[in-house]
Tab-separated table of C-alpha atoms and ligand atoms in Angstrom:
chain	number	residue	atom	x	y	z
S	1	UNK	CA	3.914	13.560	-9.325
S	2	UNK	CA	3.312	10.680	-11.756
S	3	UNK	CA	4.544	7.954	-11.353
S	4	UNK	CA	4.985	4.466	-13.678
S	5	UNK	CA	4.416	1.305	-11.351
S	6	UNK	CA	5.385	-2.072	-12.530
S	7	UNK	CA	5.318	-5.630	-10.620
S	8	UNK	CA	1.333	-5.359	-8.728
S	9	UNK	CA	1.412	-8.250	-6.595
S	10	UNK	CA	1.279	-8.838	-2.465
S	11	UNK	CA	3.414	-5.595	-2.082
S	12	UNK	CA	3.404	-3.530	-5.287
S	13	UNK	CA	-0.240	-3.592	-4.966
S	14	UNK	CA	-0.603	-1.916	-1.427
S	15	UNK	CA	2.570	0.471	-2.376
S	16	UNK	CA	0.918	1.423	-5.670
S	17	UNK	CA	-2.016	2.361	-4.323
S	18	UNK	CA	-0.582	4.330	-0.864
S	19	UNK	CA	1.283	6.755	-4.172
S	20	UNK	CA	-2.380	6.952	-5.522
S	21	UNK	CA	-3.841	8.059	-1.894
S	22	UNK	CA	-0.278	10.777	-1.569
S	23	UNK	CA	-2.225	12.460	-4.152
S	24	UNK	CA	0.085	10.767	-6.712
S	25	UNK	CA	-0.739	10.085	-10.430
S	26	UNK	CA	0.233	6.453	-10.794
S	27	UNK	CA	0.183	4.402	-14.501
S	28	UNK	CA	0.204	0.847	-13.056
S	29	UNK	CA	1.602	-2.042	-15.365
S	30	UNK	CA	1.260	-6.269	-14.246
S	31	UNK	CA	1.628	-9.124	-16.039
S	32	UNK	CA	-1.284	-10.432	-14.434
S	33	UNK	CA	-5.073	-9.090	-15.474
S	34	UNK	CA	-6.721	-9.897	-11.469
S	35	UNK	CA	-3.812	-7.379	-9.858
S	36	UNK	CA	-4.506	-5.001	-13.247
S	37	UNK	CA	-7.963	-5.014	-12.215
S	38	UNK	CA	-7.175	-4.541	-8.419
S	39	UNK	CA	-4.668	-1.684	-8.962
S	40	UNK	CA	-7.648	0.440	-11.814
S	41	UNK	CA	-10.222	-0.648	-8.446
S	42	UNK	CA	-7.272	1.545	-6.641
S	43	UNK	CA	-7.422	4.734	-8.359
S	44	UNK	CA	-4.096	3.824	-10.947
S	45	UNK	CA	-4.499	3.937	-14.650
S	46	UNK	CA	-3.721	0.363	-16.609
S	47	UNK	CA	-1.928	0.021	-19.400
S	48	UNK	CA	-0.939	-3.170	-21.872
S	49	UNK	CA	2.569	-2.833	-21.023
S	50	UNK	CA	5.396	-1.345	-19.534
S	51	UNK	CA	6.519	0.938	-22.173
S	52	UNK	CA	2.869	2.077	-22.370
S	53	UNK	CA	2.800	3.245	-18.362
S	54	UNK	CA	6.159	4.772	-18.552
S	55	UNK	CA	5.338	7.429	-21.091
S	56	UNK	CA	5.184	11.090	-19.830
S	57	UNK	CA	5.817	9.656	-16.187
S	58	UNK	CA	8.155	11.785	-13.795
S	59	UNK	CA	9.113	8.061	-11.782
S	60	UNK	CA	9.154	4.197	-12.162
S	61	UNK	CA	8.645	2.387	-9.748
S	62	UNK	CA	9.321	-1.830	-10.037
S	63	UNK	CA	7.980	-4.594	-7.439
S	64	UNK	CA	9.169	-7.637	-9.328
S	65	UNK	CA	10.217	-11.372	-7.727
S	66	UNK	CA	13.629	-11.248	-9.643
S	67	UNK	CA	16.969	-10.269	-10.794
S	68	UNK	CA	16.480	-11.386	-13.849
S	69	UNK	CA	12.637	-9.796	-14.357
S	70	UNK	CA	14.214	-7.161	-13.241
S	71	UNK	CA	16.760	-7.178	-15.937
S	72	UNK	CA	14.344	-7.652	-18.786
S	73	UNK	CA	12.044	-4.923	-17.681
S	74	UNK	CA	14.882	-2.311	-17.471
S	75	UNK	CA	16.343	-3.177	-20.503
S	76	UNK	CA	12.865	-4.117	-22.688
S	77	UNK	CA	10.882	-1.468	-21.472
S	78	UNK	CA	12.127	1.694	-18.872
S	79	UNK	CA	15.001	2.359	-20.157
S	80	UNK	CA	15.093	4.587	-23.172
S	81	UNK	CA	10.960	4.379	-23.325
S	82	UNK	CA	10.752	6.331	-19.558
S	83	UNK	CA	11.402	9.948	-19.937
S	84	UNK	CA	15.035	11.389	-20.785
S	85	UNK	CA	16.404	11.979	-17.260
S	86	UNK	CA	13.678	10.530	-14.710
S	87	UNK	CA	14.055	8.615	-11.393
S	88	UNK	CA	13.948	4.715	-11.846
S	89	UNK	CA	13.801	3.076	-8.258
S	90	UNK	CA	13.455	-0.664	-8.142
S	91	UNK	CA	12.316	-2.084	-5.108
S	92	UNK	CA	12.327	-5.650	-5.698
S	93	UNK	CA	14.865	-7.947	-3.303
S	94	UNK	CA	17.396	-8.934	-6.496
S	95	UNK	CA	20.938	-9.813	-6.034
S	96	UNK	CA	23.742	-7.145	-5.217
S	97	UNK	CA	25.291	-7.664	-9.008
S	98	UNK	CA	22.331	-7.265	-11.222
S	99	UNK	CA	21.005	-4.398	-9.237
S	100	UNK	CA	24.555	-2.332	-9.730
S	101	UNK	CA	24.175	-4.142	-13.669
S	102	UNK	CA	20.816	-2.559	-14.057
S	103	UNK	CA	21.992	1.260	-12.099
S	104	UNK	CA	25.011	0.702	-14.314
S	105	UNK	CA	23.175	0.713	-17.652
S	106	UNK	CA	20.263	3.249	-16.578
S	107	UNK	CA	22.917	5.865	-15.974
S	108	UNK	CA	24.722	5.126	-18.927
S	109	UNK	CA	21.633	6.477	-20.694
S	110	UNK	CA	21.327	9.065	-18.795
S	111	UNK	CA	18.627	7.848	-16.203
S	112	UNK	CA	19.075	8.132	-12.020
S	113	UNK	CA	18.123	5.404	-10.126
S	114	UNK	CA	18.626	3.746	-7.325
S	115	UNK	CA	18.099	0.225	-5.658
S	116	UNK	CA	15.962	0.493	-2.956
S	117	UNK	CA	14.534	-3.102	-1.231
S	118	UNK	CA	12.176	-3.270	1.831
S	119	UNK	CA	11.751	-4.368	5.281
S	120	UNK	CA	8.072	-4.909	6.278
S	121	UNK	CA	5.668	-7.339	4.509
S	122	UNK	CA	2.182	-7.099	3.104
S	123	UNK	CA	0.585	-5.464	5.772
S	124	UNK	CA	3.440	-2.517	5.908
S	125	UNK	CA	3.368	-2.411	2.462
S	126	UNK	CA	-0.776	-2.089	2.950
S	127	UNK	CA	-0.111	0.245	5.541
S	128	UNK	CA	2.832	2.446	4.620
S	129	UNK	CA	4.997	1.777	6.948
S	130	UNK	CA	7.811	-0.295	5.152
S	131	UNK	CA	11.594	0.869	5.618
S	132	UNK	CA	13.516	1.370	2.404
S	133	UNK	CA	17.226	0.927	2.618
S	134	UNK	CA	18.262	2.419	-0.395
S	135	UNK	CA	21.698	2.778	-3.066
S	136	UNK	CA	22.528	4.921	-5.170
S	137	UNK	CA	24.051	8.674	-5.475
S	138	UNK	CA	23.563	11.418	-3.072
S	139	UNK	CA	21.588	13.126	-6.048
S	140	UNK	CA	19.336	9.924	-7.239
S	141	UNK	CA	18.745	9.371	-3.161
S	142	UNK	CA	17.237	12.407	-2.764
S	143	UNK	CA	15.444	12.809	-5.590
S	144	UNK	CA	13.660	9.080	-4.951
S	145	UNK	CA	13.143	9.994	-1.000
S	146	UNK	CA	10.044	12.071	-1.364
S	147	UNK	CA	8.610	8.630	-3.853
S	148	UNK	CA	9.180	6.048	-1.028
S	149	UNK	CA	8.533	8.472	1.854
S	150	UNK	CA	4.689	8.437	0.213
S	151	UNK	CA	5.548	4.032	1.139
S	152	UNK	CA	7.042	3.604	4.053
S	153	UNK	CA	7.906	5.296	7.499
S	154	UNK	CA	11.785	4.957	7.253
S	155	UNK	CA	13.931	5.821	4.223
S	156	UNK	CA	17.452	5.450	4.468
S	157	UNK	CA	21.023	5.757	2.180
S	158	UNK	CA	23.048	2.993	2.715
S	159	UNK	CA	25.889	4.488	0.359
S	160	UNK	CA	26.768	3.486	-3.509
S	161	UNK	CA	24.181	1.692	-6.125
S	162	UNK	CA	23.825	-1.806	-5.141
S	163	UNK	CA	24.117	-1.249	-0.771
S	164	UNK	CA	20.492	-1.875	-0.409
S	165	UNK	CA	20.780	-4.628	-1.407
S	166	UNK	CA	23.622	-5.926	0.324
S	167	UNK	CA	22.463	-4.265	3.553
S	168	UNK	CA	19.180	-6.214	3.228
S	169	UNK	CA	20.611	-9.345	2.756
S	170	UNK	CA	23.284	-8.906	5.664
S	171	UNK	CA	20.491	-8.512	7.577
S	172	UNK	CA	17.784	-10.847	6.423
S	173	UNK	CA	20.581	-13.923	7.148
S	174	UNK	CA	21.379	-12.343	10.231
S	175	UNK	CA	17.461	-12.440	11.095
S	176	UNK	CA	17.404	-16.461	10.239
S	177	UNK	CA	20.088	-16.946	12.161
S	178	UNK	CA	18.805	-15.272	15.251
S	179	UNK	CA	15.721	-16.880	14.685
S	180	UNK	CA	16.618	-20.345	14.137
S	181	UNK	CA	18.534	-19.856	17.679
S	182	UNK	CA	15.872	-18.526	19.361
S	183	UNK	CA	13.728	-21.798	18.107
S	184	UNK	CA	16.860	-23.926	19.627
S	185	UNK	CA	16.472	-22.280	22.547
S	186	UNK	CA	13.250	-22.757	23.231
S	187	UNK	CA	12.458	-26.185	22.241
S	188	UNK	CA	15.578	-27.078	24.802
S	189	UNK	CA	14.260	-25.482	27.484
S	190	UNK	CA	10.741	-26.699	27.836
S	191	UNK	CA	12.992	-30.034	26.700
S	192	UNK	CA	14.659	-29.286	30.234
S	193	UNK	CA	11.345	-28.527	31.866
S	194	UNK	CA	11.137	-24.764	31.438
S	195	UNK	CA	7.772	-23.377	31.280
S	196	UNK	CA	8.181	-21.026	27.667
S	197	UNK	CA	7.003	-17.906	29.331
S	198	UNK	CA	9.109	-18.087	32.382
S	199	UNK	CA	12.370	-18.618	29.517
S	200	UNK	CA	10.761	-15.682	27.596
S	201	UNK	CA	10.820	-13.428	30.913
S	202	UNK	CA	13.970	-14.340	32.334
S	203	UNK	CA	15.687	-14.733	28.509
S	204	UNK	CA	14.299	-11.707	27.214
S	205	UNK	CA	15.809	-9.206	29.808
S	206	UNK	CA	19.569	-11.163	29.259
S	207	UNK	CA	21.796	-11.533	27.002
S	208	UNK	CA	20.103	-13.882	24.866
S	209	UNK	CA	17.557	-11.333	24.050
S	210	UNK	CA	17.257	-10.968	20.485
S	211	UNK	CA	14.394	-8.928	18.185
S	212	UNK	CA	12.996	-12.899	16.948
S	213	UNK	CA	12.643	-13.678	20.814
S	214	UNK	CA	11.434	-10.046	21.685
S	215	UNK	CA	9.214	-9.149	19.148
S	216	UNK	CA	8.442	-12.186	17.220
S	217	UNK	CA	8.238	-15.206	19.645
S	218	UNK	CA	8.313	-17.986	17.176
S	219	UNK	CA	6.589	-20.271	20.932
S	220	UNK	CA	2.883	-19.356	20.368
S	221	UNK	CA	1.170	-17.048	23.433
S	222	UNK	CA	4.541	-15.984	24.464
S	223	UNK	CA	5.636	-12.501	23.772
S	224	UNK	CA	3.566	-10.134	21.980
S	225	UNK	CA	1.130	-10.995	18.992
S	226	UNK	CA	2.926	-12.578	16.128
S	227	UNK	CA	2.500	-15.065	13.638
S	228	UNK	CA	3.216	-17.696	16.146
S	229	UNK	CA	-0.184	-16.992	17.464
S	230	UNK	CA	-2.289	-17.407	14.141
S	231	UNK	CA	-0.637	-21.328	13.372
S	232	UNK	CA	2.160	-19.253	11.473
S	233	UNK	CA	-0.061	-17.616	8.947
S	234	UNK	CA	0.902	-14.653	7.328
S	235	UNK	CA	3.857	-12.493	8.183
S	236	UNK	CA	7.105	-13.512	6.589
S	237	UNK	CA	6.900	-16.765	4.131
S	238	UNK	CA	9.501	-19.209	4.680
S	239	UNK	CA	10.086	-19.204	0.518
S	240	UNK	CA	10.629	-16.273	1.180
S	241	UNK	CA	13.081	-15.866	3.963
S	242	UNK	CA	14.795	-18.988	1.587
S	243	UNK	CA	15.001	-17.069	-1.726
S	244	UNK	CA	16.800	-13.792	0.770
S	245	UNK	CA	19.338	-16.469	2.239
S	246	UNK	CA	19.921	-18.347	-0.968
S	247	UNK	CA	20.870	-14.294	-2.641
S	248	UNK	CA	23.241	-13.691	0.341
S	249	UNK	CA	24.166	-17.610	0.202
S	250	UNK	CA	25.489	-16.657	-3.500
S	251	UNK	CA	26.873	-12.341	-2.083
S	252	UNK	CA	29.090	-14.495	0.314
S	253	UNK	CA	30.609	-16.520	-2.544
S	254	UNK	CA	31.457	-13.891	-5.125
S	255	UNK	CA	32.654	-11.959	-1.967
S	256	UNK	CA	34.350	-14.162	-0.481
S	257	UNK	CA	32.517	-14.301	2.801
S	258	UNK	CA	33.487	-16.860	5.308
S	259	UNK	CA	29.379	-17.363	6.198
S	260	UNK	CA	29.160	-20.590	8.264
S	261	UNK	CA	25.824	-19.981	10.064
S	262	UNK	CA	24.280	-18.851	6.737
S	263	UNK	CA	25.183	-21.547	4.880
S	264	UNK	CA	23.729	-23.685	7.755
S	265	UNK	CA	20.374	-21.640	7.965
S	266	UNK	CA	19.896	-21.469	4.042
S	267	UNK	CA	20.236	-25.674	4.457
S	268	UNK	CA	17.327	-25.563	7.433
S	269	UNK	CA	15.283	-23.425	5.494
S	270	UNK	CA	15.657	-25.204	2.403
S	271	UNK	CA	14.588	-28.577	4.160
S	272	UNK	CA	11.176	-26.622	5.574
S	273	UNK	CA	10.505	-24.767	2.365
S	274	UNK	CA	9.797	-27.817	0.353
S	275	UNK	CA	6.403	-28.416	2.642
S	276	UNK	CA	6.109	-24.953	4.317
S	277	UNK	CA	7.584	-22.447	1.872
S	278	UNK	CA	3.502	-20.823	2.639
S	279	UNK	CA	4.229	-21.035	6.447
S	280	UNK	CA	5.536	-17.814	8.343
S	281	UNK	CA	9.564	-18.481	9.152
S	282	UNK	CA	9.239	-18.486	12.513
S	283	UNK	CA	6.804	-21.679	12.186
S	284	UNK	CA	10.429	-23.196	11.697
S	285	UNK	CA	10.403	-24.095	15.479
S	286	UNK	CA	8.367	-27.260	14.747
S	287	UNK	CA	11.422	-28.963	13.261
S	288	UNK	CA	12.784	-28.911	16.203
U	301	NAD	P1	4.557	-11.437	-6.248
U	301	NAD	O1	4.572	-12.236	-6.959
U	301	NAD	O2	3.527	-11.496	-5.177
U	301	NAD	O3	4.459	-9.933	-6.560
U	301	NAD	C1	4.877	-9.513	-8.290
U	301	NAD	C2	4.358	-9.314	-9.172
U	301	NAD	O4	5.048	-8.961	-10.262
U	301	NAD	C3	3.411	-10.617	-9.564
U	301	NAD	O5	1.965	-9.570	-9.948
U	301	NAD	C4	3.661	-10.626	-11.018
U	301	NAD	O6	2.494	-10.778	-12.250
U	301	NAD	C5	4.244	-9.152	-11.458
U	301	NAD	N1	5.132	-9.701	-12.823
U	301	NAD	C6	6.113	-10.698	-13.170
U	301	NAD	N2	6.501	-10.002	-14.039
U	301	NAD	C7	6.908	-9.272	-14.611
U	301	NAD	C8	7.146	-8.593	-16.237
U	301	NAD	N3	7.736	-8.936	-16.724
U	301	NAD	N4	6.318	-7.178	-15.606
U	301	NAD	C9	5.369	-6.837	-14.993
U	301	NAD	N5	4.687	-7.827	-13.890
U	301	NAD	C10	5.220	-8.696	-13.789
U	301	NAD	O7	5.562	-11.150	-5.155
U	301	NAD	P2	5.334	-10.309	-4.250
U	301	NAD	O8	5.390	-10.820	-2.313
U	301	NAD	O9	4.790	-9.085	-4.127
U	301	NAD	O10	7.648	-9.531	-3.356
U	301	NAD	C11	8.037	-8.437	-4.728
U	301	NAD	C12	9.141	-8.563	-4.226
U	301	NAD	O11	9.281	-8.210	-3.093
U	301	NAD	C13	10.176	-9.561	-4.070
U	301	NAD	O12	11.491	-9.267	-5.029
U	301	NAD	C14	10.381	-10.007	-2.615
U	301	NAD	O13	11.182	-10.603	-2.583
U	301	NAD	C15	10.026	-8.701	-2.185
U	301	NAD	N6	9.698	-8.963	-0.915
U	301	NAD	C16	8.212	-9.644	-0.282
U	301	NAD	C17	8.120	-9.430	0.769
U	301	NAD	C18	6.818	-10.075	1.197
U	301	NAD	O14	6.693	-9.913	2.656
U	301	NAD	N7	5.867	-10.537	0.082
U	301	NAD	C19	8.852	-8.748	2.038
U	301	NAD	C20	9.944	-7.881	1.102
U	301	NAD	C21	10.256	-8.116	-0.146
């Protein structure tokens, strides 16, 4: 297939490279010259605008920073510029309402489109092991699936347009809450005189067990290798967790959902990310 790829940053760069490795022809575009040059090194053809990259393709994939940019790029450069009827896939993490609005506009112009945000960070994007949570019609999902499979290990249909984004923000709200809970428990266990390894050995096979504890322990030297073992470098930046929590709290407000722990998690990450936005989100333990 010939695929346009728009947004070649930390995530998009590895994803576009994996499409090339899978045998696709990739037309790449990014505003950053450095990102564009790296895409060329990875075997992509590069273009001066998103609209030019979309000429003659079978599919368009985007991996952009936020909803306003996604809306701008699709409205200005993709819808009406990409060949009629091709499949459009936005893999960015954006708000549910904008995802639904852009998909409705694309459908109105005769395209099929999915929202397909990812779970997994830069390492998973490079390795082609992302999980995609996909919103859109059955037909759009079936067309998007082979493109996504070249970049990930799991591609899951979450239902109608925007549902991929809905899963993503609910999941990450839960992740933030259990990371903070896990960090609190380890911090208090230590103050009560417990060795962190002993607490881990018991709690990880008891009812306190959860993913943040068992797979991503915020205490260095405990559990499988995680960013805490690397001074909280790499992993999932606290600034990105704050972005997802902010999207979650906007969605809570518009949907009338009562999310007191999500709100508190957002406040804690907002304070933490002011000085420590680059650190992995498990570093929140430093404040507890
Ligand atoms: P990034 O800032 O590294 O990359 C975004 C790229 O988009 C940049 O290269 C930028 O130049 C480009 N861009 C911005 N406006 C553009 C435009 N109008 N046209 C073309 N290109 C444009 O961000 P990232 O870390 O790659 O994240 C991308 C998306 O993936 C975000 O929505 C983020 O929330 C999501 N995400 C990131 C991670 C992660 O660990 N980094 C994990 C999961 C999801």
